[in-house]
């Protein structure tokens, strides 16, 4: 059976409506350098000299320059010095502190993230020349007020538990053309090391997927430093995103339309082999590795000859209306023939067990069907191989994440994938029709 119309019952959680700011303690300096950040009011904007400054050879340059009133927030703050080394850099603002990183030569400092639009900033930088003479320069400026803005929302709910296939999904309120800048604003912390990548599904949806399924019981923290990024020409993001969630027990279903059985794996072990009935000819359950989306007991379904029929213990895995569900009316056919309208029919006993274990993001792989899966009919990120997924990134870089945060890495430097399906990853070409 299918639900009436396949209407979305899960919506993007609106988390971009209020501004959220974050301080990232990632000051990449060397011993003896102080890169400070504090709240405060704007300074005078004048050039100041410290001890013996009049004869110092060090020359400090701050961008944006003093007095700028329309600084591009996506460019951040840059401080450079010639004929010397930076001793300290501080950026004060009426908003949140600004952090940054210093190059190994101690000659260039740059803010780590974009600045907040429509805000005043004061930068004070101190440098020392080879003779020990000190110079200090101050710049006060204001970032521009965007004429066009964009917001973003994240699907995951704070503190919720998801399946091992769950992607991180971000939806933008308008088109994004500066995709790489958006990807570089993302940070992940994971309690267990993982490798993944970002993927653009059109120009308003950005998703993150691990190279293989998430390890069970991984804690995930996500930050998107979007505020102030120019996401398209003249269009700026105006809110950061933050979310923390966890990956639960591994629950994986492999449903064969030809054997009429489903292999259920739980906690990385075979849990059961259950008789099922899938879509009859013309209503074939389509191949592919899908993810569970939502569940209901009952779900009202409509189809040929029935309207708003209550179906118990139903777990959705496509937007078009396919579920794993209790089909007490087809128990005699389960394990022998396909009689459904596209759903996976199970006995009341097995359907209740699966329903009680399922959370959003549990993989459901359909095999043996004469019908291929349709992209975006559900969460179909696992239709793609790792290399296909990488090609959907604007940076074409992989992301390594762990307890200390995330970094971009060249995919060519990663070890070969040793994970196997169905427990650790999806099978290549899983959405193709069976011959």
Tab-separated table of N, CA, C and O in Angstrom, residues 248-295:
chain	number	residue	atom	x	y	z
A	248	UNK	N	22.436	5.630	16.588
A	248	UNK	CA	22.022	4.559	17.482
A	248	UNK	C	22.532	3.200	17.047
A	248	UNK	O	23.575	3.076	16.393
A	249	UNK	N	21.813	2.146	17.405
A	249	UNK	CA	22.161	0.790	16.999
A	249	UNK	C	21.985	0.628	15.495
A	249	UNK	O	21.071	1.193	14.904
A	250	UNK	N	22.849	-0.152	14.901
A	250	UNK	CA	22.731	-0.434	13.476
A	250	UNK	C	21.520	-1.319	13.217
A	250	UNK	O	21.366	-2.377	13.838
A	251	UNK	N	20.629	-0.865	12.317
A	251	UNK	CA	19.467	-1.647	11.883
A	251	UNK	C	19.416	-1.559	10.362
A	251	UNK	O	19.208	-0.475	9.815
A	252	UNK	N	19.622	-2.677	9.680
A	252	UNK	CA	19.724	-2.699	8.226
A	252	UNK	C	18.805	-3.783	7.685
A	252	UNK	O	18.837	-4.928	8.162
A	253	UNK	N	17.995	-3.429	6.692
A	253	UNK	CA	17.098	-4.387	6.047
A	253	UNK	C	17.516	-4.553	4.594
A	253	UNK	O	17.763	-3.566	3.898
A	254	UNK	N	17.611	-5.795	4.135
A	254	UNK	CA	17.842	-6.102	2.723
A	254	UNK	C	16.658	-6.927	2.254
A	254	UNK	O	16.463	-8.068	2.697
A	255	UNK	N	15.849	-6.342	1.369
A	255	UNK	CA	14.590	-6.933	0.937
A	255	UNK	C	14.751	-7.449	-0.488
A	255	UNK	O	15.095	-6.689	-1.402
A	256	UNK	N	14.504	-8.728	-0.702
A	256	UNK	CA	14.577	-9.311	-2.032
A	256	UNK	C	13.175	-9.455	-2.605
A	256	UNK	O	12.309	-10.101	-2.004
A	257	UNK	N	12.980	-8.868	-3.784
A	257	UNK	CA	11.682	-8.978	-4.449
A	257	UNK	C	11.517	-10.322	-5.148
A	257	UNK	O	10.408	-10.658	-5.580
A	258	UNK	N	12.609	-11.092	-5.275
A	258	UNK	CA	12.544	-12.385	-5.967
A	258	UNK	C	12.490	-13.566	-5.009
A	258	UNK	O	11.782	-14.539	-5.258
A	259	UNK	N	13.222	-13.493	-3.896
A	259	UNK	CA	13.147	-14.580	-2.909
A	259	UNK	C	11.965	-14.404	-1.975
A	259	UNK	O	11.547	-15.340	-1.295
A	260	UNK	N	11.450	-13.143	-1.905
A	260	UNK	CA	10.319	-12.801	-1.037
A	260	UNK	C	10.687	-12.923	0.447
A	260	UNK	O	9.833	-13.249	1.275
A	261	UNK	N	11.966	-12.617	0.742
A	261	UNK	CA	12.423	-12.609	2.128
A	261	UNK	C	13.231	-11.337	2.381
A	261	UNK	O	13.861	-10.786	1.468
A	262	UNK	N	13.196	-10.882	3.621
A	262	UNK	CA	14.010	-9.751	4.060
A	262	UNK	C	15.007	-10.232	5.099
A	262	UNK	O	14.626	-10.887	6.076
A	263	UNK	N	16.278	-9.923	4.872
A	263	UNK	CA	17.305	-10.179	5.868
A	263	UNK	C	17.415	-8.934	6.744
A	263	UNK	O	17.663	-7.837	6.234
A	264	UNK	N	17.222	-9.110	8.030
A	264	UNK	CA	17.275	-8.010	8.990
A	264	UNK	C	18.540	-8.154	9.827
A	264	UNK	O	18.752	-9.191	10.468
A	265	UNK	N	19.364	-7.107	9.805
A	265	UNK	CA	20.603	-7.098	10.583
A	265	UNK	C	20.459	-6.068	11.701
A	265	UNK	O	20.069	-4.913	11.449
A	266	UNK	N	20.794	-6.474	12.901
A	266	UNK	CA	20.672	-5.579	14.063
A	266	UNK	C	21.948	-5.681	14.889
A	266	UNK	O	22.433	-6.784	15.170
A	267	UNK	N	22.496	-4.512	15.232
A	267	UNK	CA	23.755	-4.444	15.981
A	267	UNK	C	24.858	-5.221	15.266
A	267	UNK	O	25.648	-5.939	15.872
A	268	UNK	N	24.894	-5.081	13.922
A	268	UNK	CA	25.931	-5.665	13.065
A	268	UNK	C	25.884	-7.187	12.996
A	268	UNK	O	26.880	-7.829	12.640
A	269	UNK	N	24.739	-7.778	13.311
A	269	UNK	CA	24.588	-9.228	13.212
A	269	UNK	C	23.245	-9.555	12.556
A	269	UNK	O	22.296	-8.782	12.656
A	270	UNK	N	23.190	-10.717	11.890
A	270	UNK	CA	21.928	-11.154	11.315
A	270	UNK	C	20.927	-11.396	12.435
A	270	UNK	O	21.166	-12.186	13.340
A	271	UNK	N	19.820	-10.700	12.354
A	271	UNK	CA	18.796	-10.737	13.404
A	271	UNK	C	17.636	-11.650	13.029
A	271	UNK	O	17.031	-12.299	13.878
A	272	UNK	N	17.309	-11.693	11.725
A	272	UNK	CA	16.201	-12.527	11.293
A	272	UNK	C	16.079	-12.562	9.789
A	272	UNK	O	16.561	-11.664	9.084
A	273	UNK	N	15.462	-13.613	9.269
A	273	UNK	CA	15.129	-13.732	7.852
A	273	UNK	C	13.615	-13.877	7.791
A	273	UNK	O	13.066	-14.921	8.165
A	274	UNK	N	12.950	-12.820	7.343
A	274	UNK	CA	11.500	-12.735	7.469
A	274	UNK	C	10.826	-12.843	6.106
A	274	UNK	O	11.267	-12.214	5.128
A	275	UNK	N	9.742	-13.585	6.006
A	275	UNK	CA	8.981	-13.617	4.756
A	275	UNK	C	8.301	-12.277	4.502
A	275	UNK	O	7.786	-11.647	5.427
A	276	UNK	N	8.322	-11.832	3.247
A	276	UNK	CA	7.706	-10.554	2.875
A	276	UNK	C	6.995	-10.714	1.551
A	276	UNK	O	7.182	-11.700	0.830
A	277	UNK	N	6.206	-9.714	1.222
A	277	UNK	CA	5.622	-9.592	-0.108
A	277	UNK	C	5.825	-8.155	-0.560
A	277	UNK	O	5.491	-7.217	0.167
A	278	UNK	N	6.409	-7.972	-1.742
A	278	UNK	CA	6.682	-6.633	-2.252
A	278	UNK	C	5.708	-6.315	-3.386
A	278	UNK	O	4.700	-6.981	-3.569
A	279	UNK	N	6.028	-5.262	-4.172
A	279	UNK	CA	5.096	-4.780	-5.180
A	279	UNK	C	4.864	-5.775	-6.304
A	279	UNK	O	5.809	-6.363	-6.843
A	280	UNK	N	3.616	-5.936	-6.667
A	280	UNK	CA	3.254	-6.817	-7.778
A	280	UNK	C	3.644	-6.155	-9.095
A	280	UNK	O	3.910	-4.943	-9.143
A	281	UNK	N	3.693	-6.921	-10.198
A	281	UNK	CA	4.073	-6.334	-11.493
A	281	UNK	C	3.238	-5.105	-11.839
A	281	UNK	O	2.016	-5.114	-11.739
A	282	UNK	N	3.936	-4.037	-12.219
A	282	UNK	CA	3.286	-2.756	-12.480
A	282	UNK	C	3.336	-1.832	-11.289
A	282	UNK	O	3.279	-0.608	-11.435
A	283	UNK	N	3.449	-2.405	-10.095
A	283	UNK	CA	3.624	-1.637	-8.860
A	283	UNK	C	4.910	-2.071	-8.163
A	283	UNK	O	4.996	-2.090	-6.932
A	284	UNK	N	5.919	-2.411	-8.947
A	284	UNK	CA	7.143	-2.990	-8.394
A	284	UNK	C	7.787	-2.081	-7.352
A	284	UNK	O	7.879	-0.861	-7.537
A	285	UNK	N	8.230	-2.685	-6.257
A	285	UNK	CA	9.062	-1.971	-5.290
A	285	UNK	C	10.418	-1.770	-5.939
A	285	UNK	O	11.065	-2.724	-6.360
A	286	UNK	N	10.876	-0.538	-6.053
A	286	UNK	CA	12.043	-0.217	-6.863
A	286	UNK	C	13.347	-0.478	-6.113
A	286	UNK	O	13.451	-0.288	-4.907
A	287	UNK	N	14.363	-0.908	-6.877
A	287	UNK	CA	15.682	-1.179	-6.313
A	287	UNK	C	16.301	0.072	-5.710
A	287	UNK	O	15.982	1.202	-6.091
A	288	UNK	N	17.234	-0.135	-4.797
A	288	UNK	CA	17.993	0.976	-4.231
A	288	UNK	C	18.185	0.843	-2.736
A	288	UNK	O	17.433	0.139	-2.058
A	289	UNK	N	19.209	1.529	-2.255
A	289	UNK	CA	19.430	1.634	-0.812
A	289	UNK	C	18.804	2.927	-0.325
A	289	UNK	O	19.315	4.021	-0.584
A	290	UNK	N	17.684	2.790	0.347
A	290	UNK	CA	16.938	3.919	0.891
A	290	UNK	C	17.241	4.047	2.379
A	290	UNK	O	17.977	3.243	2.965
A	291	UNK	N	16.659	5.069	2.994
A	291	UNK	CA	16.751	5.256	4.438
A	291	UNK	C	15.354	5.439	4.997
A	291	UNK	O	14.502	6.067	4.361
A	292	UNK	N	15.119	4.899	6.172
A	292	UNK	CA	13.831	5.134	6.826
A	292	UNK	C	13.679	6.614	7.137
A	292	UNK	O	14.637	7.299	7.509
A	293	UNK	N	12.468	7.121	6.975
A	293	UNK	CA	12.204	8.556	7.095
A	293	UNK	C	11.370	8.874	8.326
A	293	UNK	O	11.700	9.772	9.109
A	294	UNK	N	10.288	8.141	8.513
A	294	UNK	CA	9.369	8.386	9.618
A	294	UNK	C	8.542	7.127	9.828
A	294	UNK	O	8.603	6.181	9.033
A	295	UNK	N	7.759	7.103	10.900
A	295	UNK	CA	6.911	5.939	11.144
A	295	UNK	C	5.631	6.371	11.844
A	295	UNK	O	5.563	7.443	12.465
